[in-house]
Short mmCIF file of C-alpha atoms in Angstrom, two decimals:
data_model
loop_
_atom_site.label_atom_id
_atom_site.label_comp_id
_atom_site.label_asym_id
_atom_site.label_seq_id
_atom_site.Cartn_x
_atom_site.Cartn_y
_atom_site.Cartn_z
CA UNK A 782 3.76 -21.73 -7.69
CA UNK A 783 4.05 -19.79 -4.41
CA UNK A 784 6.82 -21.70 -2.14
CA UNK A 785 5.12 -22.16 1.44
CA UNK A 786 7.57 -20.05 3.04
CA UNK A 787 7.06 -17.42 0.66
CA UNK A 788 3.18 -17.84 1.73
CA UNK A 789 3.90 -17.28 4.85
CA UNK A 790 5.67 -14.47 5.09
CA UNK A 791 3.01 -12.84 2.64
CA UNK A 792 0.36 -13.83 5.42
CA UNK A 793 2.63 -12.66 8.48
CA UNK A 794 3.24 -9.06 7.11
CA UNK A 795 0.21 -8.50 5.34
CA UNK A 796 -1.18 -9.42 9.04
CA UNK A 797 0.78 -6.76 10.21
CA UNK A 798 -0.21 -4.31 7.56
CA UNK A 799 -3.96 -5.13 8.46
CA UNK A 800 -3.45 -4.38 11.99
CA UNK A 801 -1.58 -1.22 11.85
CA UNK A 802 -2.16 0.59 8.22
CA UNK A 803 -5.20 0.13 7.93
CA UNK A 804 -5.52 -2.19 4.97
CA UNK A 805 -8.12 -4.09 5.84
CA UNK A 806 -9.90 -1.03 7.37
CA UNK A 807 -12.74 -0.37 4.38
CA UNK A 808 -15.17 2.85 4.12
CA UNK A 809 -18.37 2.09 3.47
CA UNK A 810 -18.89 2.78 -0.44
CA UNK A 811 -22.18 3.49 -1.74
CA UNK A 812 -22.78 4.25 -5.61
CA UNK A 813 -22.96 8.02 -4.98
CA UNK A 814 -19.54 8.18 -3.31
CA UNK A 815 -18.14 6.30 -6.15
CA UNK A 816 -19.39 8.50 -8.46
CA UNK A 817 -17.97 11.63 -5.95
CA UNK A 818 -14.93 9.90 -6.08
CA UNK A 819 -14.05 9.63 -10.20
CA UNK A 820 -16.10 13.20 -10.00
CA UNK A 821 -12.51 15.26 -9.38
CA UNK A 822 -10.81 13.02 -11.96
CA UNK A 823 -14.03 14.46 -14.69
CA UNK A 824 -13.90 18.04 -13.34
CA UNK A 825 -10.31 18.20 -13.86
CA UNK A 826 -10.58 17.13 -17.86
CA UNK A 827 -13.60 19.56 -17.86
CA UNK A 828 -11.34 22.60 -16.61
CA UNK A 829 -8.01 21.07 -18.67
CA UNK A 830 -10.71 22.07 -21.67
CA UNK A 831 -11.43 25.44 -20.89
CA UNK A 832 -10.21 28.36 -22.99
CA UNK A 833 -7.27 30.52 -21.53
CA UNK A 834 -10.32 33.26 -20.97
CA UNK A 835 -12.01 30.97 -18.98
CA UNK A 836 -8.63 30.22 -16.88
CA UNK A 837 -8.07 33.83 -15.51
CA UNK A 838 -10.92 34.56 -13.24
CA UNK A 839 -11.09 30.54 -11.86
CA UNK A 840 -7.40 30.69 -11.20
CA UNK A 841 -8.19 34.16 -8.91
CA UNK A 842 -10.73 32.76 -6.84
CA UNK A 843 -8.46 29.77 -6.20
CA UNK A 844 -6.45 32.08 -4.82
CA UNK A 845 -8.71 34.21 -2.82
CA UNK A 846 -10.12 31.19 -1.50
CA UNK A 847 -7.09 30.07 -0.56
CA UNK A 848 -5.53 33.20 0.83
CA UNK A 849 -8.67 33.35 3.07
CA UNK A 850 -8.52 29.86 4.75
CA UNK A 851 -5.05 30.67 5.17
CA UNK A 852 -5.59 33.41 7.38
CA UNK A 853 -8.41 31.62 8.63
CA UNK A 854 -6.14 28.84 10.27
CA UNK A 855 -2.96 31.52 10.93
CA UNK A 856 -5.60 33.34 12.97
CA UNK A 857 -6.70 30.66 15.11
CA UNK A 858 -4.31 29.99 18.23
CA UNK A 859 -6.16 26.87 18.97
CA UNK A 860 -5.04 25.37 15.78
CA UNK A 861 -1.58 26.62 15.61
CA UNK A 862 -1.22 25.17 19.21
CA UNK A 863 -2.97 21.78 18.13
CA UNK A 864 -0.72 21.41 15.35
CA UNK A 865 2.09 21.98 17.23
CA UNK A 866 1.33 19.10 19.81
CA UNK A 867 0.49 16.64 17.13
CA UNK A 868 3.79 17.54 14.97
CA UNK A 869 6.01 17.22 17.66
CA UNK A 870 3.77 14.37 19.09
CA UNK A 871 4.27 12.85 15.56
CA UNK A 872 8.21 13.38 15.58
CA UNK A 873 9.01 12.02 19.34
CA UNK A 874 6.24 8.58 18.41
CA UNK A 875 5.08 9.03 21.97
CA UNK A 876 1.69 10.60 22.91
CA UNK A 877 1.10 13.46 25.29
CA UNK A 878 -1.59 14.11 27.75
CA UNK A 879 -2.99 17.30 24.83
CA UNK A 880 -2.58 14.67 21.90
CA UNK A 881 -6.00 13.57 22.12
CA UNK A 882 -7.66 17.52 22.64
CA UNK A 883 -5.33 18.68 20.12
CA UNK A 884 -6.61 15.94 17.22
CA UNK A 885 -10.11 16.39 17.98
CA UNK A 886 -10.16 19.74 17.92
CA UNK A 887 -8.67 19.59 13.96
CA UNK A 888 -10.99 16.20 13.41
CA UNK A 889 -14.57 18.91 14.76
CA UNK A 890 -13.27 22.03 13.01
CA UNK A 891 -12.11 20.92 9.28
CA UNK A 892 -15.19 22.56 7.85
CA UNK A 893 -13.92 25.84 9.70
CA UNK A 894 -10.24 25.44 9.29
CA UNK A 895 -10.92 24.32 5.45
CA UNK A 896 -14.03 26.01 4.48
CA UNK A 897 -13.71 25.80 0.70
CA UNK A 898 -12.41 23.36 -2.12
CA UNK A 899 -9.35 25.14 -2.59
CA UNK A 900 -8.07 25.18 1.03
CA UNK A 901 -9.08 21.32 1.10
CA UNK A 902 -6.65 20.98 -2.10
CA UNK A 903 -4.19 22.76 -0.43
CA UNK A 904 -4.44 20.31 2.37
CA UNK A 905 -4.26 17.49 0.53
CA UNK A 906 -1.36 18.37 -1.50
CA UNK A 907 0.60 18.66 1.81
CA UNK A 908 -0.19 15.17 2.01
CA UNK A 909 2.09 14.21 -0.88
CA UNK A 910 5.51 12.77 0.46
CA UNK A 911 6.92 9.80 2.63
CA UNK A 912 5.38 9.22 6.01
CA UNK A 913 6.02 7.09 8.87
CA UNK A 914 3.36 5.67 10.85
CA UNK A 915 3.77 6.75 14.69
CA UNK A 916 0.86 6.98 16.82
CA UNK A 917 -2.85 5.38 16.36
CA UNK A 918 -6.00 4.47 17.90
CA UNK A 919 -8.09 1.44 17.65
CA UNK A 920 -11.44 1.84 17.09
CA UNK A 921 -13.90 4.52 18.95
CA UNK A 922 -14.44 3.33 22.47
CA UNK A 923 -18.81 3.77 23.68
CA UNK A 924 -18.99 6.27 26.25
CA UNK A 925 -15.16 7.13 26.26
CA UNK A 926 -11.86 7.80 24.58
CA UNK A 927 -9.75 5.99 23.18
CA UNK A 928 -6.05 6.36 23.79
CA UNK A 929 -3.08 7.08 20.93
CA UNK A 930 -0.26 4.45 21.09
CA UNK A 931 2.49 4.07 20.30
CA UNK A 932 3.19 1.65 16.63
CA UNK A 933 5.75 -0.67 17.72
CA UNK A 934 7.05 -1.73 13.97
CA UNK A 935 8.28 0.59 10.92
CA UNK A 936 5.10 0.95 9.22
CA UNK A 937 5.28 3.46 6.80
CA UNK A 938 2.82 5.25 3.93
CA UNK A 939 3.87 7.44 0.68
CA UNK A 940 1.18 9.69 -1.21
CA UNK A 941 1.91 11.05 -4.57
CA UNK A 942 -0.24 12.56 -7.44
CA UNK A 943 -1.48 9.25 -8.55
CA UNK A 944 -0.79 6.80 -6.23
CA UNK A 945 -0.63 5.77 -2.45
CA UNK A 946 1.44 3.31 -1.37
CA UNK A 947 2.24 1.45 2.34
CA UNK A 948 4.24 -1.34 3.99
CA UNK A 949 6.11 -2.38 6.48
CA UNK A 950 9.87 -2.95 6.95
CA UNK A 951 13.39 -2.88 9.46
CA UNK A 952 13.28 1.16 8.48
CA UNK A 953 13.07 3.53 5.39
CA UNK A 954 15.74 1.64 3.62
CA UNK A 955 14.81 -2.01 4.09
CA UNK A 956 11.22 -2.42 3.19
CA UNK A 957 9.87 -5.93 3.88
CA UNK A 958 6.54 -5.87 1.89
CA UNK A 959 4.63 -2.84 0.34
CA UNK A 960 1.56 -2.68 -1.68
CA UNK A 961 1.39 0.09 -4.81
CA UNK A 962 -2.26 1.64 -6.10
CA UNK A 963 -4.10 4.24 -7.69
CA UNK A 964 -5.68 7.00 -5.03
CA UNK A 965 -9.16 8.77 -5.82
CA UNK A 966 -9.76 11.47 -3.50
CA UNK A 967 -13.12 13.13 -3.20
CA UNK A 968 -12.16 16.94 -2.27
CA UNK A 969 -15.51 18.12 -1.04
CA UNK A 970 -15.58 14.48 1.83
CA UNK A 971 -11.52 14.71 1.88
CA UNK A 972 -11.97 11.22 1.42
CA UNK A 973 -8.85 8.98 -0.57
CA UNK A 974 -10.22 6.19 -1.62
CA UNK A 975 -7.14 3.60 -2.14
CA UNK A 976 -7.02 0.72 -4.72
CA UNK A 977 -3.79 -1.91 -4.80
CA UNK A 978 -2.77 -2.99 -8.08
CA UNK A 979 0.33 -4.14 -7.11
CA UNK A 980 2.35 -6.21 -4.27
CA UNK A 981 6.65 -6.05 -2.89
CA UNK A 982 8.68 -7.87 -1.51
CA UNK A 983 11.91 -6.69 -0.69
CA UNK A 984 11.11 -3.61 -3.20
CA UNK A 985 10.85 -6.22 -6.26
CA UNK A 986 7.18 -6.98 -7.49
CA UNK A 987 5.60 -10.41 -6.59
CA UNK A 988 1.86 -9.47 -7.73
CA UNK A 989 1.77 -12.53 -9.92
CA UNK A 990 2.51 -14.81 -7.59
CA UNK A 991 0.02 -13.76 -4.86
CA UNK A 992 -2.42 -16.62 -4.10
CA UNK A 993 -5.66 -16.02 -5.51
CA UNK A 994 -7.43 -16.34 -2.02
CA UNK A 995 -4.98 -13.68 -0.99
CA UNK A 996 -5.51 -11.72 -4.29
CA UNK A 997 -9.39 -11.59 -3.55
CA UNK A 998 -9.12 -10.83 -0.14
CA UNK A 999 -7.07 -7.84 -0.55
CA UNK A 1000 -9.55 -6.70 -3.53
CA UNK A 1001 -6.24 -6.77 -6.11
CA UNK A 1002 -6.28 -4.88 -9.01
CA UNK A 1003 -10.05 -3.74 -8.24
CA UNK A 1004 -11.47 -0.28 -9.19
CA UNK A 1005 -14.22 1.89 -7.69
CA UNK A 1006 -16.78 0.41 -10.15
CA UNK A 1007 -16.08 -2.98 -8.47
CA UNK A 1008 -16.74 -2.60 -5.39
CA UNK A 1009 -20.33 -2.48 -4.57
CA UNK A 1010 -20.49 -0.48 -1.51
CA UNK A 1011 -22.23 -4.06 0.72
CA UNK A 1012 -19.93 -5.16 3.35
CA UNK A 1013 -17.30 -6.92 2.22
CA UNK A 1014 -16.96 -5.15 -0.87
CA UNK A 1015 -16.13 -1.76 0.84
CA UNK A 1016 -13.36 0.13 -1.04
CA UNK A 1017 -10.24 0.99 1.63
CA UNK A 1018 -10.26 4.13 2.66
CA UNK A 1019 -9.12 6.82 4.78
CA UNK A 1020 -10.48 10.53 5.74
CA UNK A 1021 -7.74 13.20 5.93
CA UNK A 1022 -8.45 15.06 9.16
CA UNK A 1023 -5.42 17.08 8.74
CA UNK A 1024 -1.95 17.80 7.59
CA UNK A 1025 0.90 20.14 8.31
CA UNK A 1026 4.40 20.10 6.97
CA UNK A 1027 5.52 17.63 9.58
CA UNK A 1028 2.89 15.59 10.48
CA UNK A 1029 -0.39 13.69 8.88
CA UNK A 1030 -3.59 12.63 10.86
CA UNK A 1031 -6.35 10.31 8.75
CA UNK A 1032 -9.26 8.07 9.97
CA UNK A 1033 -9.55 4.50 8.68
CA UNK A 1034 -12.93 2.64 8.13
CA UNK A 1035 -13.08 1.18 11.14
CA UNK A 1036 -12.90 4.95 13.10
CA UNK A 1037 -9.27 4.43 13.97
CA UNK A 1038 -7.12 7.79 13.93
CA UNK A 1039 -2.95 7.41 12.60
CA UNK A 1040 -0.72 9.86 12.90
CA UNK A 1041 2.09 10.05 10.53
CA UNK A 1042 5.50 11.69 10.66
CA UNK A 1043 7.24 13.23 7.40
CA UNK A 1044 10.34 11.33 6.35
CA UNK A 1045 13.06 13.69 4.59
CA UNK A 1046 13.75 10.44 2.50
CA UNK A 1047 11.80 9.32 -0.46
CA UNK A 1048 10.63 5.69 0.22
CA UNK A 1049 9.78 5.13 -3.26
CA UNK A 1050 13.18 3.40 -4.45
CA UNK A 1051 13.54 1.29 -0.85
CA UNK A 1052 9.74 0.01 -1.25
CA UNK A 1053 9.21 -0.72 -5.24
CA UNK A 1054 12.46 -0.11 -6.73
CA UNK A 1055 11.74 3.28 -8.42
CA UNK A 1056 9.94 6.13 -8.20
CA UNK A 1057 6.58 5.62 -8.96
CA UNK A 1058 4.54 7.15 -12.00
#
């Protein structure tokens, strides 16, 4: 049986989670995204099928597609010089007077600046790694912007080939509470949809001893298939706007924007003990 102040301290930083991850920020699911979103996981059995042949000439276009967005982005000053605002925006946790141009103009442009699957791939793989959680928004404003602050507690996310992960802590090495899932990202929406399977404290796993009201809430241990798409049964989810080496920019459900900087330190062991699988 949970201990009341154990029950509290589950409700205080999953409170803070909510208001500055994004937890509790769903994307409205209908049965066609689902089915978009498990769609990568099928394609990639499909091509892990194909003969050697078959291999070759897929793995060429990759490439020229690739190559060609490359020089796409490398071309465009506007991007360079966005990306440069919102990385170093990212690294100082303080906004600038350009943050807000600079995001937008990535956030209007993604089907320019990543015109084809493979460039989206590519952008998404950057994504992989240890982030801290620096700047957001709350949601869009009518008739105006809304301003990038700055997130007063160590908030932090971690993206890896099979799961996403986020939580909150003191810093990198002492993480308070962090929840553990699978990630299904559709490529062609560059949308992750996130499920939590499991629940940290103090990097050692508590998910049995989550209240079931709690449990529920959070949609624990659901899939894709479970969530019917009707609100309050909205899978979490996030767009990726953008990535670079340094920084990471992604829309929640409600329309907030983060901005993430990369941590050189693997959170995995501080968070859940290990490396994840």
């Amino acid at each position: 049986m949970t201990s009341t102040p154990l029950l509290l301290l589950l409700l205080a930083v999953l409170g803070a989670c909510e208001c500055f991850i994004g937890i509790a920020a769903p994307l409205a699911f209908k049965r066609s995204t689902i089915s978009c979103l498990v769609q990568p996981i099928q394609l990639k059995t499909l091509r892990q099928e194909s003969s050697a042949t078959d291999a070759a000439p897929h793995a060429a276009k990759r490439i020229a597609c690739l190559f060609a967005a490359t020089l796409l982005q490398e071309d465009d000053a506007t991007y360079l010089k966005s990306f440069q605002t919102i990385d170093s925006c990212a690294a100082a946790g303080s906004p600038s007077d350009d943050l807000h141009d600079a995001v937008r103009y990535i956030d209007r442009n993604a089907s320019k600046l990543y015109p084809n699957e493979s460039a989206k791939e590519e952008m998404w793989k950057r994504a992989y790694g240890s982030w801290k959680l620096q700047l957001a928004t709350g949601p869009p404003s009518r008739g105006g912007t809304t301003p990038f602050k700055s997130v007063p507690i160590f908030a932090f996310a971690m993206i890896d080939e099979n799961n996403f992960g986020n939580g909150v802590g003191l810093n990198q090495d002492r993480i308070i509470l962090s929840l553990l899932g699978n990630h299904y990202f559709n490529v062609k929406k560059r949308v992750m949809g996130i499920g939590i399977d499991d629940m940290f404290l103090f990097s050692n796993k508590v998910t049995q001893y989550v209240p079931g009201f709690i449990s529920d809430g959070m949609g624990l241990k659901k899939k894709p298939e479970d969530f019917s798409g009707k609100k309050g049964s909205r899978m979490p989810a996030f767009t990726i706007i953008g990535s670079s080496e340094k920084s990471l920019i992604a829309r929640g459900g409600s329309g907030g924007i983060a901005i993430w900087t990369r941590l050189e330190k693997d959170i995995r062991p501080a968070a859940y003990g290990r490396k994840t699988q």
